[in-house]
CSV table of C-alpha atoms in Angstrom, one decimal:
chain,number,residue,atom,x,y,z
A,1,UNK,CA,102.5,95.7,113.0
A,2,UNK,CA,101.4,92.9,110.7
A,3,UNK,CA,101.8,89.0,110.9
A,4,UNK,CA,101.3,87.3,107.7
A,5,UNK,CA,101.9,83.4,107.6
A,6,UNK,CA,101.9,81.2,104.3
A,7,UNK,CA,103.4,77.9,103.7
A,8,UNK,CA,107.3,77.9,102.7
A,9,UNK,CA,107.2,75.6,100.1
A,10,UNK,CA,104.6,73.5,98.0
A,11,UNK,CA,105.1,71.2,95.1
A,12,UNK,CA,102.7,69.9,92.5
A,13,UNK,CA,102.5,68.2,89.1
A,14,UNK,CA,102.1,69.9,85.6
A,15,UNK,CA,98.4,70.4,85.0
A,16,UNK,CA,97.3,69.9,88.4
A,17,UNK,CA,96.0,72.5,90.8
A,18,UNK,CA,97.6,74.1,93.7
A,19,UNK,CA,96.1,76.4,96.6
A,20,UNK,CA,98.7,78.8,98.6
A,21,UNK,CA,97.0,79.8,101.7
A,22,UNK,CA,97.7,83.1,103.5
A,23,UNK,CA,96.6,84.1,106.9
A,24,UNK,CA,97.1,87.6,108.5
A,25,UNK,CA,96.5,89.8,111.4
A,26,UNK,CA,96.9,93.7,110.5
A,27,UNK,CA,95.8,97.0,112.2
A,28,UNK,CA,93.1,97.6,110.1
A,29,UNK,CA,92.8,96.4,106.3
A,30,UNK,CA,92.9,98.1,103.1
A,31,UNK,CA,93.5,95.3,100.5
A,32,UNK,CA,95.6,92.1,99.9
A,33,UNK,CA,97.7,91.6,97.0
A,34,UNK,CA,99.2,88.5,95.6
A,35,UNK,CA,102.7,88.7,93.8
A,36,UNK,CA,104.7,86.1,91.6
A,37,UNK,CA,108.4,86.5,91.8
A,38,UNK,CA,110.6,84.2,89.8
A,39,UNK,CA,114.3,83.3,90.9
A,40,UNK,CA,116.4,86.7,90.2
A,41,UNK,CA,113.5,88.7,88.9
A,42,UNK,CA,111.4,91.3,90.0
A,43,UNK,CA,107.7,90.5,91.8
A,44,UNK,CA,105.1,91.1,89.5
A,45,UNK,CA,101.6,91.8,90.5
A,46,UNK,CA,98.9,89.2,90.3
A,47,UNK,CA,95.8,89.8,91.9
A,48,UNK,CA,93.9,92.1,94.3
A,49,UNK,CA,91.3,91.6,97.0
A,50,UNK,CA,89.5,94.1,99.3
A,51,UNK,CA,86.0,92.6,99.6
A,52,UNK,CA,85.2,89.0,100.4
A,53,UNK,CA,84.9,86.6,97.7
A,54,UNK,CA,86.5,85.1,94.7
A,55,UNK,CA,88.4,87.3,92.1
A,56,UNK,CA,89.3,85.2,88.8
A,57,UNK,CA,91.8,85.9,86.4
A,58,UNK,CA,92.4,83.4,83.9
A,59,UNK,CA,94.4,80.1,85.4
A,60,UNK,CA,94.9,82.2,88.8
A,61,UNK,CA,91.9,83.1,91.2
A,62,UNK,CA,92.1,84.7,94.6
A,63,UNK,CA,89.9,84.4,97.6
A,64,UNK,CA,89.5,86.8,100.7
A,65,UNK,CA,87.9,86.3,103.9
A,66,UNK,CA,88.1,89.3,105.9
A,67,UNK,CA,86.3,88.0,109.0
A,68,UNK,CA,88.9,85.1,109.1
A,69,UNK,CA,91.9,87.1,108.0
A,70,UNK,CA,92.5,84.4,105.6
A,71,UNK,CA,93.0,84.5,101.5
A,72,UNK,CA,94.2,81.9,99.1
A,73,UNK,CA,95.6,81.9,95.6
A,74,UNK,CA,94.7,79.1,93.5
A,75,UNK,CA,96.6,78.2,90.4
A,76,UNK,CA,94.9,76.0,88.0
A,77,UNK,CA,96.3,74.0,84.9
A,78,UNK,CA,99.7,74.4,86.2
A,79,UNK,CA,102.8,74.9,84.0
A,80,UNK,CA,106.4,74.7,84.3
A,81,UNK,CA,106.6,78.4,84.2
A,82,UNK,CA,104.4,78.9,87.1
A,83,UNK,CA,107.5,77.5,89.4
A,84,UNK,CA,108.1,80.6,91.3
A,85,UNK,CA,107.6,82.4,94.6
A,86,UNK,CA,104.4,83.8,95.6
A,87,UNK,CA,104.1,86.7,97.9
A,88,UNK,CA,100.8,87.6,99.8
A,89,UNK,CA,100.8,91.2,100.8
A,90,UNK,CA,98.4,93.1,103.2
A,91,UNK,CA,97.9,96.8,103.2
A,92,UNK,CA,96.9,98.2,106.6
A,93,UNK,CA,94.9,101.2,107.7
A,94,UNK,CA,97.8,103.7,107.0
A,95,UNK,CA,98.2,102.1,103.6
A,96,UNK,CA,101.6,100.4,104.4
A,97,UNK,CA,102.3,97.3,102.4
A,98,UNK,CA,103.4,94.3,104.5
A,99,UNK,CA,104.6,90.9,102.9
A,100,UNK,CA,104.5,87.4,103.9
A,101,UNK,CA,108.0,85.4,103.3
A,102,UNK,CA,106.5,83.8,100.2
A,103,UNK,CA,105.6,80.3,98.9
A,104,UNK,CA,108.0,78.4,96.7
A,105,UNK,CA,106.2,76.6,94.3
A,106,UNK,CA,107.8,73.9,92.3
A,107,UNK,CA,106.0,72.2,89.5
A,108,UNK,CA,107.2,69.0,88.3
A,109,UNK,CA,106.5,67.3,84.6
B,1,UNK,CA,110.1,94.8,81.8
B,2,UNK,CA,107.9,96.5,84.5
B,3,UNK,CA,108.8,100.3,83.6
B,4,UNK,CA,110.9,100.4,86.7
B,5,UNK,CA,114.7,100.2,86.3
B,6,UNK,CA,117.5,99.9,88.8
B,7,UNK,CA,121.4,100.0,88.5
B,8,UNK,CA,123.7,98.5,89.3
B,9,UNK,CA,122.1,95.1,89.2
B,10,UNK,CA,125.0,93.6,91.3
B,11,UNK,CA,127.3,95.6,93.8
B,12,UNK,CA,130.0,94.2,95.9
B,13,UNK,CA,131.3,96.6,98.5
B,14,UNK,CA,133.6,96.8,101.4
B,15,UNK,CA,132.3,98.1,104.8
B,16,UNK,CA,134.3,101.3,104.6
B,17,UNK,CA,133.0,102.2,101.0
B,18,UNK,CA,130.3,104.6,99.6
B,19,UNK,CA,128.0,103.7,97.1
B,20,UNK,CA,124.8,104.7,95.8
B,21,UNK,CA,121.7,102.7,94.3
B,22,UNK,CA,119.8,104.2,91.4
B,23,UNK,CA,115.8,103.7,90.5
B,24,UNK,CA,114.1,105.1,87.6
B,25,UNK,CA,110.5,104.7,87.0
B,26,UNK,CA,108.8,105.4,83.4
B,27,UNK,CA,105.3,105.0,84.6
B,28,UNK,CA,104.2,108.7,85.6
B,29,UNK,CA,103.8,107.2,89.1
B,30,UNK,CA,103.8,109.6,92.2
B,31,UNK,CA,105.2,107.1,94.9
B,32,UNK,CA,108.6,105.2,94.9
B,33,UNK,CA,109.6,102.7,97.6
B,34,UNK,CA,112.8,100.9,98.6
B,35,UNK,CA,112.5,97.3,100.2
B,36,UNK,CA,114.9,95.0,101.5
B,37,UNK,CA,114.6,91.3,100.6
B,38,UNK,CA,116.8,88.9,102.5
B,39,UNK,CA,116.8,85.0,102.0
B,40,UNK,CA,113.8,83.4,103.3
B,41,UNK,CA,112.6,86.3,105.0
B,42,UNK,CA,109.6,89.0,103.9
B,43,UNK,CA,110.0,91.7,101.9
B,44,UNK,CA,110.8,94.5,104.4
B,45,UNK,CA,109.6,98.1,103.6
B,46,UNK,CA,112.6,100.6,104.3
B,47,UNK,CA,111.3,104.0,102.7
B,48,UNK,CA,108.5,105.4,101.0
B,49,UNK,CA,108.2,108.7,98.8
B,50,UNK,CA,105.0,110.3,97.8
B,51,UNK,CA,105.3,113.1,95.5
B,52,UNK,CA,109.0,113.4,96.3
B,53,UNK,CA,108.4,113.8,100.2
B,54,UNK,CA,109.4,110.9,102.4
B,55,UNK,CA,106.3,109.8,104.2
B,56,UNK,CA,108.0,106.5,105.7
B,57,UNK,CA,110.9,105.6,107.4
B,58,UNK,CA,110.6,102.1,108.8
B,59,UNK,CA,113.3,102.3,111.5
B,60,UNK,CA,116.1,101.9,109.0
B,61,UNK,CA,119.7,102.5,110.4
B,62,UNK,CA,121.2,105.8,109.3
B,63,UNK,CA,124.0,104.0,107.1
B,64,UNK,CA,121.1,104.0,104.4
B,65,UNK,CA,120.3,107.3,103.2
B,66,UNK,CA,117.3,107.8,100.7
B,67,UNK,CA,117.0,110.7,98.1
B,68,UNK,CA,114.3,111.5,96.0
B,69,UNK,CA,115.1,114.6,93.5
B,70,UNK,CA,112.0,114.2,91.4
B,71,UNK,CA,109.0,111.6,91.1
B,72,UNK,CA,111.0,109.5,88.7
B,73,UNK,CA,114.2,108.9,90.4
B,74,UNK,CA,114.9,107.4,93.7
B,75,UNK,CA,118.5,106.9,95.0
B,76,UNK,CA,119.8,104.9,98.0
B,77,UNK,CA,123.1,106.0,99.4
B,78,UNK,CA,124.9,103.7,101.3
B,79,UNK,CA,127.9,104.1,103.5
B,80,UNK,CA,129.7,102.0,106.5
B,81,UNK,CA,127.5,99.0,106.0
B,82,UNK,CA,127.7,95.7,107.7
B,83,UNK,CA,127.9,92.3,106.2
B,84,UNK,CA,124.2,91.7,107.5
B,85,UNK,CA,122.9,94.3,105.0
B,86,UNK,CA,123.9,91.9,102.1
B,87,UNK,CA,120.6,91.5,100.2
B,88,UNK,CA,118.3,92.4,97.3
B,89,UNK,CA,117.3,95.9,97.4
B,90,UNK,CA,114.1,96.6,95.5
B,91,UNK,CA,112.7,99.6,94.2
B,92,UNK,CA,109.0,100.0,93.5
B,93,UNK,CA,106.5,102.8,92.3
B,94,UNK,CA,102.7,102.9,92.4
B,95,UNK,CA,100.2,105.5,91.1
B,96,UNK,CA,99.2,106.2,94.5
B,97,UNK,CA,100.3,104.7,98.0
B,98,UNK,CA,97.0,104.5,99.3
B,99,UNK,CA,93.5,104.2,97.5
B,100,UNK,CA,92.3,101.8,95.2
B,101,UNK,CA,93.8,98.8,93.6
B,102,UNK,CA,97.1,100.5,92.6
B,103,UNK,CA,99.6,97.6,92.7
B,104,UNK,CA,103.4,98.3,93.0
B,105,UNK,CA,105.4,97.7,90.2
B,106,UNK,CA,109.0,96.6,91.1
B,107,UNK,CA,112.2,96.7,89.5
B,108,UNK,CA,114.7,94.1,89.2
B,109,UNK,CA,116.4,94.7,92.2
B,110,UNK,CA,120.3,95.2,93.0
B,111,UNK,CA,121.9,92.2,94.5
B,112,UNK,CA,124.3,93.8,97.5
B,113,UNK,CA,127.2,91.9,98.9
B,114,UNK,CA,129.0,93.8,101.7
B,115,UNK,CA,132.3,92.1,102.6
């Protein structure tokens, strides 16, 4: 089975930077995904990491360290619309995707 | 709009009822999934279908019965549910369940309440 931990809640100010950490323990590793989910809506794909390092996509970046079982999602220049839940998901050696409980980010003016 | 639709969006049913949830994907994907999302809990994978064949049943009680008539449609048949089954049920699809960076595309979900 998988064990995926991420903080429950984070609050930040508009224009600031927030880093959401995710640690995991898996039976094999075949990639890590970050999803964004607004209240009452479907999760939408943000990023994918399979090799160590940083992947940058506009205001969002995701980092992976496989040896440490660690990833983070970095949200820059926060906007009010970034208030949402952010889900860390890990794919194991059987290609099964397991999700963390999600981090609710609240952006304040 | 992700290309994955689910109906109904909301469903209230009694414990003795039988109902079905429907999912349709318009993305030409080969794999489809059912997830359960309860408040403050991780998304739980329930079933996986790859090319219409069930490849994963994640120890789901038999009161949940999936059906995949073709690669574009997925159903979840419900009968004699319990109040603790109340949750958001999400359908997802992907090009391939395993290789590469093929992310899953989620539908908007069905909010199920069992009374």
